């Protein structure tokens, strides 16, 4: 194995270990020592990639959107619906995604919140902007503000679902979120064609 | 001071001390010892009212809605809008309310989430039900399901605002929440009369 390849694998192992430890213990209680032990690599190797727990948490948050490639179809609004259902399914099993949510929530009240909203908001903004260019949005809807609202509402919905049913009912709640927000978002012509349940959802790799 | 009156004051002092300590340190890090010290009462007096930190946290959550008496006007949907703006203003300064949010968020990932959503959902459900009876809701909107969605979305919006601006922009975000959700909630006749910014907001006592 060449040196660079090994570095990539080490980095990935550390991220996955961090996701596991933070997902189990919470962000505050998680320690670098336990993450290092679980990753099965040397302390030096970990600190080569991440200088602190904070840096590690930022990487978890920044990279949690990577496995999600939104499909591109004739309806960007339907693509957005499908995308959020895809994320909902993954949230039930992906440790990196679960850890990202937990870090976000647990640092909200700290001096420096580690906020994962930006990456998600960027993805949704892009889809809403293209939807607007396709004539799928109501006049007066600003794609960036709408995306920011949507991501915040989605965060609340998935916290609610986590507390209520350990995310078992998350897909239904995401459907309800779209049912409640599409009438203020989609043009009448688009609205009649959209399915808030999402089309065939691809399970992320 | 009669005995019962003293008990009520002690209980209130303990709740306020708990709100302060939890609001400052977080739920996990807060200790009964620090809460007792801050309340300035005896350990026995505290344990007479609350047998554990968990019991205390449940009381903070259960009682956080008490100061809010939604007004009753000819439009129950406008009352709901005004109510959520009233809560938004209070969230910027009321330690009990801030502690309630923090407890909810920090215990979401535990075995036994302490969920404050129910009390808020009940209040909004009542208002949405009366709005429906007044013909203010779109046909097909179920007041209880809509209230549950709304409370979850509100939670996300206020977390987002807490992380982004320490709640400085919360009123604007609550307005945006209503702008995005009213078209899927209100009948066309009601919609034209509603002000998502809220009418005159009474500051809670």
mmCIF file of C-alpha atoms in Angstrom:
data_model
loop_
_atom_site.group_PDB
_atom_site.id
_atom_site.type_symbol
_atom_site.label_atom_id
_atom_site.label_comp_id
_atom_site.label_asym_id
_atom_site.label_seq_id
_atom_site.Cartn_x
_atom_site.Cartn_y
_atom_site.Cartn_z
ATOM 1 C CA UNK A 1 0.000 0.000 0.000
ATOM 2 C CA UNK A 2 1.477 3.330 -0.970
ATOM 3 C CA UNK A 3 1.916 5.979 1.647
ATOM 4 C CA UNK A 4 -0.862 8.258 0.446
ATOM 5 C CA UNK A 5 -3.396 5.464 0.237
ATOM 6 C CA UNK A 6 -2.575 4.444 3.777
ATOM 7 C CA UNK A 7 -3.105 8.013 4.967
ATOM 8 C CA UNK A 8 -6.544 8.103 3.351
ATOM 9 C CA UNK A 9 -7.515 4.850 5.036
ATOM 10 C CA UNK A 10 -6.219 6.012 8.405
ATOM 11 C CA UNK A 11 -8.150 9.232 8.122
ATOM 12 C CA UNK A 12 -11.319 7.337 7.252
ATOM 13 C CA UNK A 13 -10.820 4.913 10.171
ATOM 14 C CA UNK A 14 -10.426 7.827 12.573
ATOM 15 C CA UNK A 15 -13.577 9.555 11.262
ATOM 16 C CA UNK A 16 -15.584 6.351 11.600
ATOM 17 C CA UNK A 17 -14.240 5.757 15.103
ATOM 18 C CA UNK A 18 -15.116 9.332 16.047
ATOM 19 C CA UNK A 19 -18.623 8.881 14.662
ATOM 20 C CA UNK A 20 -19.061 5.706 16.678
ATOM 21 C CA UNK A 21 -17.761 7.135 19.961
ATOM 22 C CA UNK A 22 -19.635 10.447 19.616
ATOM 23 C CA UNK A 23 -22.796 8.635 18.536
ATOM 24 C CA UNK A 24 -22.607 6.464 21.650
ATOM 25 C CA UNK A 25 -21.373 8.868 24.314
ATOM 26 C CA UNK A 26 -22.253 12.283 22.960
ATOM 27 C CA UNK A 27 -19.890 14.995 21.830
ATOM 28 C CA UNK A 28 -18.971 16.438 25.217
ATOM 29 C CA UNK A 29 -18.224 13.071 26.816
ATOM 30 C CA UNK A 30 -16.276 11.632 23.861
ATOM 31 C CA UNK A 31 -12.491 11.727 24.311
ATOM 32 C CA UNK A 32 -9.657 11.643 21.792
ATOM 33 C CA UNK A 33 -8.166 8.720 23.761
ATOM 34 C CA UNK A 34 -11.236 6.558 23.208
ATOM 35 C CA UNK A 35 -11.473 7.564 19.537
ATOM 36 C CA UNK A 36 -7.798 6.676 19.017
ATOM 37 C CA UNK A 37 -8.266 3.328 20.743
ATOM 38 C CA UNK A 38 -11.309 2.462 18.664
ATOM 39 C CA UNK A 39 -9.653 3.509 15.380
ATOM 40 C CA UNK A 40 -6.783 1.122 16.139
ATOM 41 C CA UNK A 41 -4.140 3.531 14.904
ATOM 42 C CA UNK A 42 -1.338 5.388 16.616
ATOM 43 C CA UNK A 43 -1.877 8.620 18.461
ATOM 44 C CA UNK A 44 0.573 10.303 16.099
ATOM 45 C CA UNK A 45 -1.387 9.161 13.059
ATOM 46 C CA UNK A 46 -4.593 10.624 14.475
ATOM 47 C CA UNK A 47 -3.030 13.954 15.391
ATOM 48 C CA UNK A 48 -1.422 14.109 11.944
ATOM 49 C CA UNK A 49 -4.947 14.344 10.473
ATOM 50 C CA UNK A 50 -6.858 16.046 13.269
ATOM 51 C CA UNK A 51 -5.270 18.353 15.819
ATOM 52 C CA UNK A 52 -8.194 18.270 18.255
ATOM 53 C CA UNK A 53 -11.622 16.802 18.973
ATOM 54 C CA UNK A 54 -13.026 20.037 17.611
ATOM 55 C CA UNK A 55 -11.194 19.573 14.284
ATOM 56 C CA UNK A 56 -12.411 15.994 14.131
ATOM 57 C CA UNK A 57 -16.000 17.077 14.800
ATOM 58 C CA UNK A 58 -15.757 19.680 12.056
ATOM 59 C CA UNK A 59 -14.583 17.011 9.612
ATOM 60 C CA UNK A 60 -17.480 14.716 10.572
ATOM 61 C CA UNK A 61 -19.888 17.566 9.899
ATOM 62 C CA UNK A 62 -18.259 18.783 6.711
ATOM 63 C CA UNK A 63 -17.998 15.347 5.162
ATOM 64 C CA UNK A 64 -21.371 13.936 6.170
ATOM 65 C CA UNK A 65 -23.000 15.150 2.981
ATOM 66 C CA UNK A 66 -20.359 13.499 0.729
ATOM 67 C CA UNK A 67 -22.130 10.174 0.099
ATOM 68 C CA UNK A 68 -25.248 11.946 -1.108
ATOM 69 C CA UNK A 69 -25.408 12.694 -4.777
ATOM 70 C CA UNK A 70 -28.802 14.192 -5.533
ATOM 71 C CA UNK A 71 -30.217 12.837 -8.761
ATOM 72 C CA UNK A 72 -30.954 15.266 -11.551
ATOM 73 C CA UNK A 73 -34.308 14.790 -13.265
ATOM 74 C CA UNK A 74 -36.710 17.042 -15.143
ATOM 75 C CA UNK A 75 -38.133 18.230 -11.788
ATOM 76 C CA UNK A 76 -35.572 19.695 -9.401
ATOM 77 C CA UNK A 77 -38.240 20.088 -6.731
ATOM 78 C CA UNK A 78 -39.017 16.372 -6.929
ATOM 79 C CA UNK A 79 -35.257 15.748 -6.810
ATOM 80 C CA UNK A 80 -35.156 17.750 -3.564
ATOM 81 C CA UNK A 81 -38.034 15.709 -2.124
ATOM 82 C CA UNK A 82 -36.350 12.438 -3.070
ATOM 83 C CA UNK A 83 -33.033 13.674 -1.667
ATOM 84 C CA UNK A 84 -34.498 14.456 1.760
ATOM 85 C CA UNK A 85 -36.105 11.008 1.887
ATOM 86 C CA UNK A 86 -32.760 9.473 0.970
ATOM 87 C CA UNK A 87 -31.109 11.342 3.862
ATOM 88 C CA UNK A 88 -33.947 10.289 6.202
ATOM 89 C CA UNK A 89 -33.365 6.626 5.427
ATOM 90 C CA UNK A 90 -29.604 6.997 5.876
ATOM 91 C CA UNK A 91 -30.099 8.810 9.193
ATOM 92 C CA UNK A 92 -31.541 5.610 10.594
ATOM 93 C CA UNK A 93 -28.338 3.663 10.040
ATOM 94 C CA UNK A 94 -25.334 5.835 9.087
ATOM 95 C CA UNK A 95 -23.118 6.499 12.146
ATOM 96 C CA UNK A 96 -21.379 9.473 10.487
ATOM 97 C CA UNK A 97 -24.689 11.166 9.794
ATOM 98 C CA UNK A 98 -26.039 10.422 13.259
ATOM 99 C CA UNK A 99 -22.847 11.732 14.864
ATOM 100 C CA UNK A 100 -23.076 14.886 12.758
ATOM 101 C CA UNK A 101 -26.588 15.587 14.008
ATOM 102 C CA UNK A 102 -25.576 14.954 17.588
ATOM 103 C CA UNK A 103 -22.533 17.228 17.362
ATOM 104 C CA UNK A 104 -24.668 19.984 15.853
ATOM 105 C CA UNK A 105 -27.307 19.703 18.523
ATOM 106 C CA UNK A 106 -24.939 19.359 21.457
ATOM 107 C CA UNK A 107 -22.775 22.303 20.460
ATOM 108 C CA UNK A 108 -25.704 24.596 19.620
ATOM 109 C CA UNK A 109 -25.515 26.029 23.123
ATOM 110 C CA UNK A 110 -21.736 26.433 23.216
ATOM 111 C CA UNK A 111 -19.678 29.485 22.334
ATOM 112 C CA UNK A 112 -18.787 28.028 18.949
ATOM 113 C CA UNK A 113 -21.639 25.986 17.527
ATOM 114 C CA UNK A 114 -20.460 23.431 14.986
ATOM 115 C CA UNK A 115 -23.196 23.905 12.502
ATOM 116 C CA UNK A 116 -23.754 21.385 9.726
ATOM 117 C CA UNK A 117 -26.630 23.356 8.299
ATOM 118 C CA UNK A 118 -24.475 25.166 5.744
ATOM 119 C CA UNK A 119 -23.565 22.139 3.645
ATOM 120 C CA UNK A 120 -27.188 20.945 3.555
ATOM 121 C CA UNK A 121 -28.466 24.442 2.885
ATOM 122 C CA UNK A 122 -26.082 24.786 -0.076
ATOM 123 C CA UNK A 123 -27.345 21.541 -1.611
ATOM 124 C CA UNK A 124 -31.004 22.493 -1.202
ATOM 125 C CA UNK A 125 -30.348 26.074 -2.395
ATOM 126 C CA UNK A 126 -28.879 24.715 -5.633
ATOM 127 C CA UNK A 127 -31.897 22.494 -6.213
ATOM 128 C CA UNK A 128 -34.398 25.243 -5.377
ATOM 129 C CA UNK A 129 -32.550 27.706 -7.644
ATOM 130 C CA UNK A 130 -32.727 25.303 -10.576
ATOM 131 C CA UNK A 131 -36.378 24.601 -9.721
ATOM 132 C CA UNK A 132 -37.055 28.334 -9.895
ATOM 133 C CA UNK A 133 -35.294 28.552 -13.272
ATOM 134 C CA UNK A 134 -37.566 25.706 -14.458
ATOM 135 C CA UNK A 135 -40.637 27.649 -13.360
ATOM 136 C CA UNK A 136 -41.387 25.206 -10.547
ATOM 137 C CA UNK A 137 -41.413 27.794 -7.706
ATOM 138 C CA UNK A 138 -44.090 30.298 -6.807
ATOM 139 C CA UNK A 139 -43.182 33.870 -7.706
ATOM 140 C CA UNK A 140 -41.599 35.658 -4.760
ATOM 141 C CA UNK A 141 -39.960 32.558 -3.249
ATOM 142 C CA UNK A 142 -36.224 33.192 -2.739
ATOM 143 C CA UNK A 143 -34.370 29.871 -3.181
ATOM 144 C CA UNK A 144 -31.690 30.605 -0.571
ATOM 145 C CA UNK A 145 -34.093 31.792 2.150
ATOM 146 C CA UNK A 146 -36.491 28.958 1.402
ATOM 147 C CA UNK A 147 -33.630 26.442 1.622
ATOM 148 C CA UNK A 148 -32.495 27.874 4.948
ATOM 149 C CA UNK A 149 -36.011 27.598 6.332
ATOM 150 C CA UNK A 150 -36.401 24.096 4.973
ATOM 151 C CA UNK A 151 -33.151 22.793 6.484
ATOM 152 C CA UNK A 152 -34.047 24.251 9.909
ATOM 153 C CA UNK A 153 -37.520 22.699 9.781
ATOM 154 C CA UNK A 154 -36.027 19.360 8.692
ATOM 155 C CA UNK A 155 -33.651 19.467 11.668
ATOM 156 C CA UNK A 156 -36.589 19.971 14.021
ATOM 157 C CA UNK A 157 -38.611 17.214 12.391
ATOM 158 C CA UNK A 158 -35.810 14.702 12.681
ATOM 159 C CA UNK A 159 -35.099 15.610 16.321
ATOM 160 C CA UNK A 160 -38.785 15.170 17.074
ATOM 161 C CA UNK A 161 -38.727 11.789 15.324
ATOM 162 C CA UNK A 162 -35.543 10.766 17.173
ATOM 163 C CA UNK A 163 -37.136 11.595 20.528
ATOM 164 C CA UNK A 164 -40.519 10.086 19.700
ATOM 165 C CA UNK A 165 -39.692 6.859 17.855
ATOM 166 C CA UNK A 166 -35.890 6.640 17.499
ATOM 167 C CA UNK A 167 -36.450 7.777 13.886
ATOM 168 C CA UNK A 168 -38.787 4.899 12.943
ATOM 169 C CA UNK A 169 -41.407 7.395 11.739
ATOM 170 C CA UNK A 170 -38.946 9.774 10.075
ATOM 171 C CA UNK A 171 -40.021 9.001 6.464
ATOM 172 C CA UNK A 172 -43.661 9.810 7.308
ATOM 173 C CA UNK A 173 -42.609 13.011 9.054
ATOM 174 C CA UNK A 174 -40.529 14.071 6.038
ATOM 175 C CA UNK A 175 -43.570 13.450 3.843
ATOM 176 C CA UNK A 176 -45.659 15.634 6.190
ATOM 177 C CA UNK A 177 -42.978 18.348 6.078
ATOM 178 C CA UNK A 178 -43.270 18.490 2.283
ATOM 179 C CA UNK A 179 -47.078 18.349 2.347
ATOM 180 C CA UNK A 180 -47.059 21.361 4.651
ATOM 181 C CA UNK A 181 -44.449 23.378 2.785
ATOM 182 C CA UNK A 182 -45.024 22.615 -0.925
ATOM 183 C CA UNK A 183 -48.162 24.792 -1.194
ATOM 184 C CA UNK A 184 -46.042 27.821 -0.221
ATOM 185 C CA UNK A 185 -43.146 26.774 -2.421
ATOM 186 C CA UNK A 186 -44.302 25.185 -5.681
ATOM 187 C CA UNK A 187 -46.152 26.786 -8.575
ATOM 188 C CA UNK A 188 -49.630 25.286 -9.106
ATOM 189 C CA UNK A 189 -48.453 23.537 -12.281
ATOM 190 C CA UNK A 190 -45.534 21.894 -10.480
ATOM 191 C CA UNK A 191 -47.541 21.094 -7.354
ATOM 192 C CA UNK A 192 -49.923 18.795 -9.196
ATOM 193 C CA UNK A 193 -47.030 16.602 -10.380
ATOM 194 C CA UNK A 194 -44.983 16.362 -7.190
ATOM 195 C CA UNK A 195 -45.041 13.344 -4.886
ATOM 196 C CA UNK A 196 -44.213 14.329 -1.272
ATOM 197 C CA UNK A 197 -43.532 10.670 -0.440
ATOM 198 C CA UNK A 198 -40.541 10.722 -2.781
ATOM 199 C CA UNK A 199 -39.941 8.525 -5.764
ATOM 200 C CA UNK A 200 -37.778 5.383 -5.657
ATOM 201 C CA UNK A 201 -35.169 6.129 -3.007
ATOM 202 C CA UNK A 202 -31.623 4.988 -3.612
ATOM 203 C CA UNK A 203 -29.878 3.716 -0.499
ATOM 204 C CA UNK A 204 -26.510 5.487 -0.203
ATOM 205 C CA UNK A 205 -23.346 3.394 -0.464
ATOM 206 C CA UNK B 1 -45.568 33.351 55.926
ATOM 207 C CA UNK B 2 -47.710 30.259 56.188
ATOM 208 C CA UNK B 3 -46.142 26.892 55.600
ATOM 209 C CA UNK B 4 -47.764 26.246 52.225
ATOM 210 C CA UNK B 5 -46.787 29.630 50.856
ATOM 211 C CA UNK B 6 -43.191 29.039 51.913
ATOM 212 C CA UNK B 7 -43.227 25.686 50.108
ATOM 213 C CA UNK B 8 -44.435 27.324 46.910
ATOM 214 C CA UNK B 9 -41.658 29.911 47.090
ATOM 215 C CA UNK B 10 -39.017 27.299 47.794
ATOM 216 C CA UNK B 11 -40.189 25.221 44.882
ATOM 217 C CA UNK B 12 -40.062 28.260 42.594
ATOM 218 C CA UNK B 13 -36.576 29.204 43.814
ATOM 219 C CA UNK B 14 -35.324 25.693 43.092
ATOM 220 C CA UNK B 15 -36.839 25.719 39.598
ATOM 221 C CA UNK B 16 -35.249 29.068 38.819
ATOM 222 C CA UNK B 17 -31.890 27.933 40.170
ATOM 223 C CA UNK B 18 -32.130 24.778 38.062
ATOM 224 C CA UNK B 19 -32.938 26.840 34.980
ATOM 225 C CA UNK B 20 -29.933 29.063 35.621
ATOM 226 C CA UNK B 21 -27.460 26.241 36.235
ATOM 227 C CA UNK B 22 -28.726 24.101 33.337
ATOM 228 C CA UNK B 23 -28.825 27.126 31.041
ATOM 229 C CA UNK B 24 -25.194 27.897 31.886
ATOM 230 C CA UNK B 25 -23.620 24.429 32.109
ATOM 231 C CA UNK B 26 -25.949 22.229 30.127
ATOM 232 C CA UNK B 27 -28.141 19.438 31.416
ATOM 233 C CA UNK B 28 -25.529 16.691 31.652
ATOM 234 C CA UNK B 29 -22.985 18.840 33.497
ATOM 235 C CA UNK B 30 -25.445 20.467 35.918
ATOM 236 C CA UNK B 31 -25.406 18.925 39.413
ATOM 237 C CA UNK B 32 -28.006 18.909 42.164
ATOM 238 C CA UNK B 33 -25.318 20.284 44.525
ATOM 239 C CA UNK B 34 -24.846 23.407 42.420
ATOM 240 C CA UNK B 35 -28.586 23.879 41.972
ATOM 241 C CA UNK B 36 -29.128 23.573 45.758
ATOM 242 C CA UNK B 37 -26.344 26.078 46.431
ATOM 243 C CA UNK B 38 -27.740 28.582 43.956
ATOM 244 C CA UNK B 39 -31.303 28.220 45.247
ATOM 245 C CA UNK B 40 -30.081 29.085 48.741
ATOM 246 C CA UNK B 41 -32.270 26.504 50.418
ATOM 247 C CA UNK B 42 -31.536 23.322 52.330
ATOM 248 C CA UNK B 43 -30.844 20.051 50.601
ATOM 249 C CA UNK B 44 -33.854 18.573 52.421
ATOM 250 C CA UNK B 45 -36.130 21.283 51.068
ATOM 251 C CA UNK B 46 -35.003 20.598 47.503
ATOM 252 C CA UNK B 47 -35.414 16.837 47.764
ATOM 253 C CA UNK B 48 -38.841 17.341 49.331
ATOM 254 C CA UNK B 49 -39.960 18.867 46.015
ATOM 255 C CA UNK B 50 -37.741 17.053 43.508
ATOM 256 C CA UNK B 51 -36.289 13.612 44.102
ATOM 257 C CA UNK B 52 -33.700 13.842 41.317
ATOM 258 C CA UNK B 53 -32.211 16.043 38.606
ATOM 259 C CA UNK B 54 -34.451 14.171 36.190
ATOM 260 C CA UNK B 55 -37.575 15.117 38.196
ATOM 261 C CA UNK B 56 -36.401 18.712 38.317
ATOM 262 C CA UNK B 57 -35.793 18.753 34.566
ATOM 263 C CA UNK B 58 -39.279 17.342 33.956
ATOM 264 C CA UNK B 59 -40.769 20.126 36.082
ATOM 265 C CA UNK B 60 -38.826 22.781 34.136
ATOM 266 C CA UNK B 61 -40.182 21.348 30.895
ATOM 267 C CA UNK B 62 -43.746 20.834 32.100
ATOM 268 C CA UNK B 63 -44.057 24.290 33.602
ATOM 269 C CA UNK B 64 -42.318 26.321 30.897
ATOM 270 C CA UNK B 65 -45.563 26.903 29.040
ATOM 271 C CA UNK B 66 -47.362 28.233 32.155
ATOM 272 C CA UNK B 67 -46.657 31.981 31.690
ATOM 273 C CA UNK B 68 -48.081 31.911 28.189
ATOM 274 C CA UNK B 69 -51.777 32.549 27.894
ATOM 275 C CA UNK B 70 -52.635 32.692 24.211
ATOM 276 C CA UNK B 71 -55.079 35.476 23.472
ATOM 277 C CA UNK B 72 -58.442 34.589 22.000
ATOM 278 C CA UNK B 73 -59.552 36.750 19.089
ATOM 279 C CA UNK B 74 -61.831 36.256 16.120
ATOM 280 C CA UNK B 75 -58.964 34.533 14.264
ATOM 281 C CA UNK B 76 -57.482 31.560 16.084
ATOM 282 C CA UNK B 77 -54.872 31.184 13.360
ATOM 283 C CA UNK B 78 -53.709 34.764 13.944
ATOM 284 C CA UNK B 79 -53.739 33.989 17.686
ATOM 285 C CA UNK B 80 -51.401 31.063 16.977
ATOM 286 C CA UNK B 81 -49.091 33.316 14.949
ATOM 287 C CA UNK B 82 -49.013 35.931 17.712
ATOM 288 C CA UNK B 83 -48.435 33.243 20.335
ATOM 289 C CA UNK B 84 -45.368 31.852 18.575
ATOM 290 C CA UNK B 85 -43.918 35.355 18.278
ATOM 291 C CA UNK B 86 -44.557 35.896 21.990
ATOM 292 C CA UNK B 87 -42.657 32.676 22.773
ATOM 293 C CA UNK B 88 -39.848 33.741 20.419
ATOM 294 C CA UNK B 89 -39.380 37.021 22.296
ATOM 295 C CA UNK B 90 -39.445 35.257 25.657
ATOM 296 C CA UNK B 91 -36.913 32.688 24.433
ATOM 297 C CA UNK B 92 -34.378 35.484 24.169
ATOM 298 C CA UNK B 93 -34.557 36.297 27.890
ATOM 299 C CA UNK B 94 -36.471 33.710 29.946
ATOM 300 C CA UNK B 95 -34.058 31.303 31.698
ATOM 301 C CA UNK B 96 -36.775 28.701 32.333
ATOM 302 C CA UNK B 97 -37.662 28.593 28.644
ATOM 303 C CA UNK B 98 -34.025 28.493 27.549
ATOM 304 C CA UNK B 99 -33.287 25.698 30.013
ATOM 305 C CA UNK B 100 -36.311 23.769 28.771
ATOM 306 C CA UNK B 101 -35.029 23.902 25.206
ATOM 307 C CA UNK B 102 -31.563 22.871 26.252
ATOM 308 C CA UNK B 103 -32.831 19.927 28.302
ATOM 309 C CA UNK B 104 -34.986 18.783 25.395
ATOM 310 C CA UNK B 105 -32.144 18.984 22.939
ATOM 311 C CA UNK B 106 -29.490 17.456 25.178
ATOM 312 C CA UNK B 107 -31.626 14.499 26.199
ATOM 313 C CA UNK B 108 -32.907 13.780 22.690
ATOM 314 C CA UNK B 109 -30.141 11.239 22.240
ATOM 315 C CA UNK B 110 -30.519 9.575 25.641
ATOM 316 C CA UNK B 111 -32.590 6.518 26.526
ATOM 317 C CA UNK B 112 -35.346 8.694 27.985
ATOM 318 C CA UNK B 113 -35.718 11.941 26.051
ATOM 319 C CA UNK B 114 -37.357 14.663 28.135
ATOM 320 C CA UNK B 115 -39.624 15.989 25.475
ATOM 321 C CA UNK B 116 -41.273 19.369 25.923
ATOM 322 C CA UNK B 117 -43.006 19.102 22.591
ATOM 323 C CA UNK B 118 -46.212 17.684 24.058
ATOM 324 C CA UNK B 119 -47.247 20.768 26.041
ATOM 325 C CA UNK B 120 -46.570 23.073 23.088
ATOM 326 C CA UNK B 121 -48.265 20.694 20.666
ATOM 327 C CA UNK B 122 -51.376 20.612 22.868
ATOM 328 C CA UNK B 123 -51.598 24.414 22.880
ATOM 329 C CA UNK B 124 -51.194 24.685 19.105
ATOM 330 C CA UNK B 125 -53.574 21.763 18.495
ATOM 331 C CA UNK B 126 -56.291 23.579 20.459
ATOM 332 C CA UNK B 127 -55.788 26.753 18.435
ATOM 333 C CA UNK B 128 -55.692 24.907 15.089
ATOM 334 C CA UNK B 129 -58.826 22.926 16.033
ATOM 335 C CA UNK B 130 -60.750 26.096 16.803
ATOM 336 C CA UNK B 131 -59.370 27.664 13.612
ATOM 337 C CA UNK B 132 -60.720 24.684 11.679
ATOM 338 C CA UNK B 133 -64.126 25.070 13.343
ATOM 339 C CA UNK B 134 -64.058 28.747 12.257
ATOM 340 C CA UNK B 135 -63.382 27.710 8.666
ATOM 341 C CA UNK B 136 -59.850 29.101 8.733
ATOM 342 C CA UNK B 137 -58.081 25.871 7.720
ATOM 343 C CA UNK B 138 -57.841 24.280 4.299
ATOM 344 C CA UNK B 139 -59.975 21.168 3.921
ATOM 345 C CA UNK B 140 -57.963 18.039 4.684
ATOM 346 C CA UNK B 141 -55.672 19.661 7.257
ATOM 347 C CA UNK B 142 -55.766 17.658 10.512
ATOM 348 C CA UNK B 143 -55.227 20.080 13.428
ATOM 349 C CA UNK B 144 -53.279 17.617 15.602
ATOM 350 C CA UNK B 145 -50.931 16.448 12.841
ATOM 351 C CA UNK B 146 -50.414 19.999 11.618
ATOM 352 C CA UNK B 147 -49.629 21.149 15.178
ATOM 353 C CA UNK B 148 -47.114 18.345 15.629
ATOM 354 C CA UNK B 149 -45.388 19.304 12.391
ATOM 355 C CA UNK B 150 -45.433 22.973 13.306
ATOM 356 C CA UNK B 151 -43.891 22.467 16.758
ATOM 357 C CA UNK B 152 -41.104 20.306 15.298
ATOM 358 C CA UNK B 153 -40.354 22.874 12.597
ATOM 359 C CA UNK B 154 -40.381 25.655 15.207
ATOM 360 C CA UNK B 155 -37.863 23.716 17.289
ATOM 361 C CA UNK B 156 -35.539 23.454 14.291
ATOM 362 C CA UNK B 157 -35.948 27.115 13.422
ATOM 363 C CA UNK B 158 -35.090 28.263 16.919
ATOM 364 C CA UNK B 159 -32.064 25.955 17.155
ATOM 365 C CA UNK B 160 -30.856 27.311 13.833
ATOM 366 C CA UNK B 161 -31.342 30.865 15.117
ATOM 367 C CA UNK B 162 -29.578 30.034 18.402
ATOM 368 C CA UNK B 163 -26.576 28.668 16.505
ATOM 369 C CA UNK B 164 -26.510 31.431 13.894
ATOM 370 C CA UNK B 165 -27.225 34.618 15.862
ATOM 371 C CA UNK B 166 -27.850 33.643 19.509
ATOM 372 C CA UNK B 167 -31.560 34.084 18.714
ATOM 373 C CA UNK B 168 -31.238 37.727 17.558
ATOM 374 C CA UNK B 169 -32.964 36.865 14.270
ATOM 375 C CA UNK B 170 -35.566 34.527 15.785
ATOM 376 C CA UNK B 171 -38.572 36.836 15.165
ATOM 377 C CA UNK B 172 -37.711 37.069 11.444
ATOM 378 C CA UNK B 173 -37.269 33.315 11.255
ATOM 379 C CA UNK B 174 -40.636 32.726 12.935
ATOM 380 C CA UNK B 175 -42.192 35.070 10.378
ATOM 381 C CA UNK B 176 -40.545 33.056 7.587
ATOM 382 C CA UNK B 177 -41.818 29.829 9.144
ATOM 383 C CA UNK B 178 -45.397 31.135 8.943
ATOM 384 C CA UNK B 179 -44.925 32.519 5.411
ATOM 385 C CA UNK B 180 -43.795 29.085 4.295
ATOM 386 C CA UNK B 181 -46.470 27.085 6.097
ATOM 387 C CA UNK B 182 -49.629 29.235 5.957
ATOM 388 C CA UNK B 183 -50.323 28.498 2.252
ATOM 389 C CA UNK B 184 -50.639 24.794 3.138
ATOM 390 C CA UNK B 185 -52.644 25.496 6.294
ATOM 391 C CA UNK B 186 -55.025 28.414 5.868
ATOM 392 C CA UNK B 187 -58.100 28.664 3.667
ATOM 393 C CA UNK B 188 -57.764 31.340 0.949
ATOM 394 C CA UNK B 189 -60.240 33.593 2.781
ATOM 395 C CA UNK B 190 -58.293 33.397 6.049
ATOM 396 C CA UNK B 191 -54.903 33.682 4.328
ATOM 397 C CA UNK B 192 -55.619 37.138 2.965
ATOM 398 C CA UNK B 193 -56.241 38.489 6.493
ATOM 399 C CA UNK B 194 -53.370 36.879 8.375
ATOM 400 C CA UNK B 195 -50.199 38.713 9.320
ATOM 401 C CA UNK B 196 -47.227 36.311 9.632
ATOM 402 C CA UNK B 197 -45.279 38.984 11.518
ATOM 403 C CA UNK B 198 -47.766 38.741 14.384
ATOM 404 C CA UNK B 199 -49.856 41.524 15.812
ATOM 405 C CA UNK B 200 -48.900 43.464 18.936
ATOM 406 C CA UNK B 201 -46.936 40.990 21.045
ATOM 407 C CA UNK B 202 -47.448 41.017 24.778
ATOM 408 C CA UNK B 203 -44.276 40.415 26.761
ATOM 409 C CA UNK B 204 -44.938 37.627 29.271
ATOM 410 C CA UNK B 205 -44.774 38.421 32.987
#
